[in-house]
Amino acid sequence: MPLTSLAVKLRTITQQPYRTDMMATTPRTASLLTLALLGAWASQPARADTPPASEDWNVKAQTTYIWQKKPAFNARYSGDNSLVAESEKSYSFSATLFAGLRLGENTEAYYNPELVQGQPMSHLTGLGGLTNGELQKTSGAHPKLYRARLFLRHNWALGDEREQVESDANQLGGSRPKDRVVLTAGNLAVSDIFDANSYAHDARSQFMNWALLTHGAYDFAADTRGYSIGAALEYIRGDWALRAGRFELPKVPNGQSLDTRLFSHHGDQIELERSYALGGQSGKVRALWFRNTAVMGRFDDALDQAGATPAIADTALVR
């Protein structure tokens, strides 16, 4: 029988007063409105001892609206990349459709169209960690529709034991091999697979700050909106997981157009993961290595050139 569910969630976050070297502000309130529309095809309720049937397909959706405002503040100096001293308002709206299709017992395909709209503060400059991670996707006050993800996932079983998987966005409900090798290839976000932190990973439902989408030092391959094209292979057995992947980098840093020369310009990462239980609490320890290979400018060269000109240091000029 068809099953359709609707979940509406309203969350208001009030942040305490804060200070930085550049400004002092009064308390700031950021309001996050998340509307999740979930639709799935479900079979008749099964008995408690009967595993649920596998989904052949599912469709889910999520929309997120974030509004922020900052008051005016005094600034002794303002440059091209400074936070604007005047009062500003900012918002972002994003809507994503998550469609999944089972192609075989262990093969799945996923497609995610996405619609975004927004207005950033200070043209996304002036802060080391921008206060709204969703603004990386927006391109102005007019709605923009694009393909966010289109990828395949295949599992190879390393044994007969299987585990249950709940229906979710980009995850068909049913079962999968407990010990397995997983190939994921296509258009997706590197962070869909690597550094999958349960608490600081998604600006839509967790910390909104741009710096907390992953740990701050992880400069993974992505276009302006946070997506790339490539492949990742995972070896999962027991409490251990080993992952490796290669993805396309943008042609210019933080650019939208990706460099398709995957063998010469790419972002590589390897991650080792160990699950554990301590004091009745479960957790995971991860070690991540990454390396980006591209035509880049050196910061010391840019600083030397800026000092000799003089001008604002720009790595694009020494690339």
XYZ file of C-alpha atoms in Angstrom:
319
model
C 0.000 0.000 0.000
C 1.237 3.539 -0.682
C 2.564 5.341 2.407
C 3.060 9.110 2.485
C 4.311 10.980 5.555
C 4.726 14.690 6.275
C 7.089 16.072 8.912
C 7.318 19.770 9.734
C 10.111 20.970 11.994
C 10.635 24.516 13.263
C 13.828 25.245 15.144
C 14.886 28.618 16.524
C 18.499 29.071 17.567
C 19.474 31.972 19.791
C 23.212 32.557 19.975
C 24.850 34.213 22.955
C 26.768 37.530 22.656
C 30.140 37.088 20.992
C 33.238 39.113 20.271
C 36.008 38.977 17.724
C 39.060 41.097 17.060
C 37.087 42.990 14.417
C 33.736 43.628 16.020
C 31.472 43.432 19.031
C 27.796 42.731 18.569
C 24.646 42.286 20.562
C 23.011 38.828 20.787
C 22.216 37.449 17.387
C 19.296 35.230 16.534
C 19.312 32.868 13.618
C 16.088 31.145 12.673
C 16.193 27.851 10.827
C 13.046 26.529 9.233
C 13.301 22.995 7.917
C 10.419 21.429 6.053
C 10.957 17.769 5.216
C 8.545 16.072 2.859
C 9.029 12.341 2.851
C 7.337 9.945 0.447
C 7.932 6.224 0.085
C 6.317 3.061 -1.148
C 5.747 0.597 1.685
C 4.378 -2.923 1.814
C 1.797 -4.224 4.297
C 3.003 -4.188 7.927
C 5.090 -7.264 8.610
C 5.286 -9.249 11.816
C 7.969 -8.227 14.291
C 10.038 -11.307 13.451
C 9.815 -10.765 9.688
C 12.459 -8.547 8.030
C 10.935 -5.695 5.987
C 10.893 -6.085 2.234
C 13.470 -4.176 0.225
C 12.377 -0.938 -1.419
C 12.525 -0.941 -5.191
C 12.476 2.859 -5.169
C 11.871 5.811 -2.902
C 11.450 9.568 -3.163
C 12.150 12.017 -0.358
C 12.616 15.771 -0.154
C 13.927 18.459 2.135
C 13.674 22.244 2.149
C 15.652 24.561 4.405
C 15.298 28.284 5.028
C 17.902 30.136 7.130
C 17.580 33.828 7.986
C 20.251 35.874 9.761
C 20.887 39.493 10.662
C 23.822 41.399 12.130
C 23.786 44.940 13.579
C 26.100 47.742 12.532
C 29.468 47.964 14.289
C 32.480 50.276 14.388
C 35.477 49.310 12.245
C 38.806 51.185 12.236
C 39.671 49.716 8.843
C 37.650 48.144 6.034
C 39.032 46.600 2.866
C 37.629 44.775 -0.133
C 37.419 41.511 1.809
C 36.237 42.932 5.141
C 32.904 42.300 6.822
C 30.678 45.271 5.977
C 30.299 47.547 9.009
C 26.670 48.437 8.253
C 23.694 46.401 9.431
C 22.965 43.461 7.101
C 20.367 40.761 6.600
C 20.990 37.410 4.949
C 18.947 34.378 3.980
C 19.243 31.109 2.111
C 16.613 28.761 0.726
C 17.361 25.303 -0.623
C 15.143 22.426 -1.708
C 16.446 18.997 -2.665
C 14.654 15.969 -4.091
C 16.196 12.578 -3.254
C 15.139 9.860 -5.711
C 16.461 6.294 -5.475
C 16.018 3.262 -7.741
C 17.141 -0.326 -7.165
C 18.775 -1.742 -10.294
C 19.643 -5.107 -8.758
C 19.950 -6.845 -5.406
C 23.134 -4.940 -4.586
C 23.025 -2.046 -7.072
C 21.282 1.305 -6.603
C 21.024 4.590 -8.520
C 20.297 8.010 -7.028
C 19.344 11.372 -8.514
C 19.091 14.698 -6.625
C 17.844 17.866 -8.360
C 18.292 20.938 -6.162
C 16.795 24.444 -6.116
C 18.581 27.286 -4.294
C 18.168 30.993 -3.669
C 19.815 33.379 -1.225
C 21.460 36.633 -0.260
C 24.794 36.506 1.624
C 26.309 38.969 4.051
C 29.228 41.045 2.756
C 29.469 39.002 -0.465
C 30.699 35.992 1.574
C 33.774 37.829 2.865
C 34.963 39.068 6.238
C 34.710 35.914 8.353
C 36.987 32.901 8.610
C 33.954 30.698 9.212
C 30.819 32.034 7.528
C 27.717 31.729 9.682
C 25.541 29.921 7.110
C 26.996 26.928 5.302
C 24.023 26.756 2.926
C 25.094 30.012 1.262
C 27.838 28.164 -0.634
C 25.088 26.781 -2.889
C 23.243 30.012 -3.639
C 23.883 32.259 -6.633
C 21.617 35.235 -5.969
C 18.092 36.333 -5.203
C 16.623 34.377 -8.134
C 15.929 30.611 -7.839
C 18.503 28.375 -9.523
C 17.765 24.737 -10.391
C 20.619 22.300 -11.017
C 21.636 18.662 -10.661
C 23.305 18.115 -7.304
C 23.874 14.349 -7.459
C 23.596 11.499 -9.958
C 25.482 8.388 -8.889
C 25.542 4.594 -8.666
C 26.294 2.466 -5.613
C 27.160 -1.241 -5.783
C 27.878 -3.687 -2.936
C 29.941 -6.874 -3.179
C 29.243 -9.265 -0.313
C 32.205 -10.623 1.677
C 30.023 -13.115 3.522
C 26.479 -14.404 3.904
C 25.426 -12.196 6.832
C 23.217 -9.212 6.016
C 22.114 -6.153 8.011
C 18.919 -4.120 7.887
C 18.984 -0.616 6.396
C 16.270 1.965 7.052
C 14.776 3.994 4.227
C 16.361 7.442 4.084
C 17.515 10.134 1.689
C 19.828 8.462 -0.853
C 19.342 5.117 0.891
C 16.857 2.448 -0.146
C 15.357 0.514 2.746
C 15.958 -3.223 3.007
C 19.138 -5.159 3.658
C 22.764 -5.164 2.542
C 25.820 -7.370 3.150
C 27.270 -6.674 6.606
C 30.831 -7.243 5.392
C 31.190 -5.738 1.957
C 33.093 -3.784 -0.661
C 31.212 -0.699 -1.855
C 31.781 1.225 -5.082
C 30.176 4.663 -5.364
C 30.689 6.538 -8.636
C 29.218 9.587 -10.324
C 28.213 13.109 -9.365
C 28.051 13.561 -5.578
C 29.733 15.292 -2.642
C 33.018 13.919 -1.302
C 31.631 14.504 2.188
C 28.800 12.063 1.438
C 31.369 9.305 1.991
C 34.376 10.756 3.825
C 34.468 12.399 7.278
C 30.847 11.397 7.938
C 30.673 13.041 11.367
C 27.327 12.490 13.094
C 27.247 15.934 14.720
C 29.042 18.450 12.480
C 28.396 17.516 8.874
C 25.227 19.175 7.555
C 24.254 22.857 7.817
C 20.615 21.916 7.302
C 20.211 19.954 10.521
C 23.391 20.454 12.564
C 25.864 23.320 13.057
C 25.260 26.022 10.455
C 28.778 27.489 10.409
C 30.647 26.917 7.136
C 33.776 25.765 9.007
C 31.894 22.850 10.609
C 30.670 21.128 7.444
C 33.786 18.977 7.905
C 36.786 19.532 10.129
C 38.327 22.840 9.107
C 41.534 21.499 7.550
C 39.815 19.112 5.108
C 39.971 20.868 1.726
C 38.068 18.243 -0.241
C 37.461 18.458 -3.986
C 34.265 20.347 -4.773
C 32.733 22.969 -7.008
C 31.232 26.165 -5.609
C 28.145 24.309 -4.375
C 30.089 21.508 -2.700
C 29.714 18.730 -5.299
C 32.145 16.900 -7.572
C 32.462 13.939 -9.962
C 34.515 10.860 -9.162
C 34.513 7.485 -7.456
C 35.184 5.945 -4.053
C 35.836 2.363 -2.983
C 35.105 1.169 0.567
C 36.180 -2.031 2.329
C 33.940 -2.674 5.350
C 34.470 -5.678 7.634
C 33.345 -5.892 11.244
C 34.321 -2.760 13.176
C 36.796 -1.615 10.513
C 36.321 0.419 7.338
C 38.878 1.562 4.766
C 37.942 4.082 2.080
C 39.751 5.599 -0.889
C 38.458 8.002 -3.507
C 39.433 10.325 -6.330
C 37.320 13.303 -7.412
C 37.507 16.222 -9.831
C 38.738 19.609 -8.645
C 37.373 22.918 -9.987
C 39.371 24.565 -12.770
C 40.009 27.538 -10.472
C 39.772 27.510 -6.651
C 36.161 27.792 -5.482
C 34.983 27.811 -9.095
C 31.871 26.119 -10.457
C 33.380 24.470 -13.558
C 35.147 21.165 -12.810
C 38.437 20.060 -14.366
C 37.731 16.772 -16.155
C 41.426 15.776 -16.377
C 40.990 13.312 -13.523
C 44.353 11.593 -14.013
C 46.415 14.793 -13.805
C 44.274 17.157 -11.693
C 42.347 15.557 -8.841
C 41.585 15.342 -5.149
C 42.554 12.056 -3.454
C 41.600 10.865 0.020
C 42.084 7.746 2.124
C 40.219 7.182 5.378
C 40.614 4.461 8.020
C 37.741 4.025 10.475
C 37.373 1.962 13.666
C 34.053 1.600 15.492
C 34.107 1.066 19.258
C 31.973 1.021 22.409
C 33.194 2.651 25.621
C 31.219 3.047 28.838
C 28.019 2.015 27.118
C 28.488 4.643 24.391
C 29.327 3.846 20.789
C 31.705 5.915 18.698
C 34.133 5.938 15.793
C 37.765 6.919 15.369
C 38.859 8.067 11.907
C 42.221 8.887 10.363
C 41.972 10.855 7.107
C 44.675 11.630 4.540
C 43.996 13.838 1.523
C 46.027 15.377 -1.284
C 44.949 17.784 -4.031
C 46.857 17.960 -7.318
C 46.133 21.024 -9.474
C 47.588 24.217 -10.904
C 47.792 26.381 -7.785
C 49.448 29.588 -6.672
C 51.868 29.633 -3.727
C 51.015 31.975 -0.869
C 54.649 33.006 -0.375
C 54.916 33.947 -4.071
C 51.710 35.982 -3.808
C 52.982 37.799 -0.701
C 56.325 38.559 -2.353
C 54.591 39.960 -5.429
C 52.192 42.037 -3.322
C 55.093 43.497 -1.344
C 56.969 44.478 -4.485
C 54.018 46.038 -6.333
C 52.455 46.965 -3.768
C 49.042 45.312 -4.072
C 46.675 42.914 -2.344
C 48.124 39.397 -2.284
C 46.349 37.208 -4.837
C 47.377 33.606 -5.516
C 45.545 33.737 -8.866
C 48.248 36.099 -10.155
C 51.060 33.612 -9.456
C 49.309 30.419 -10.513
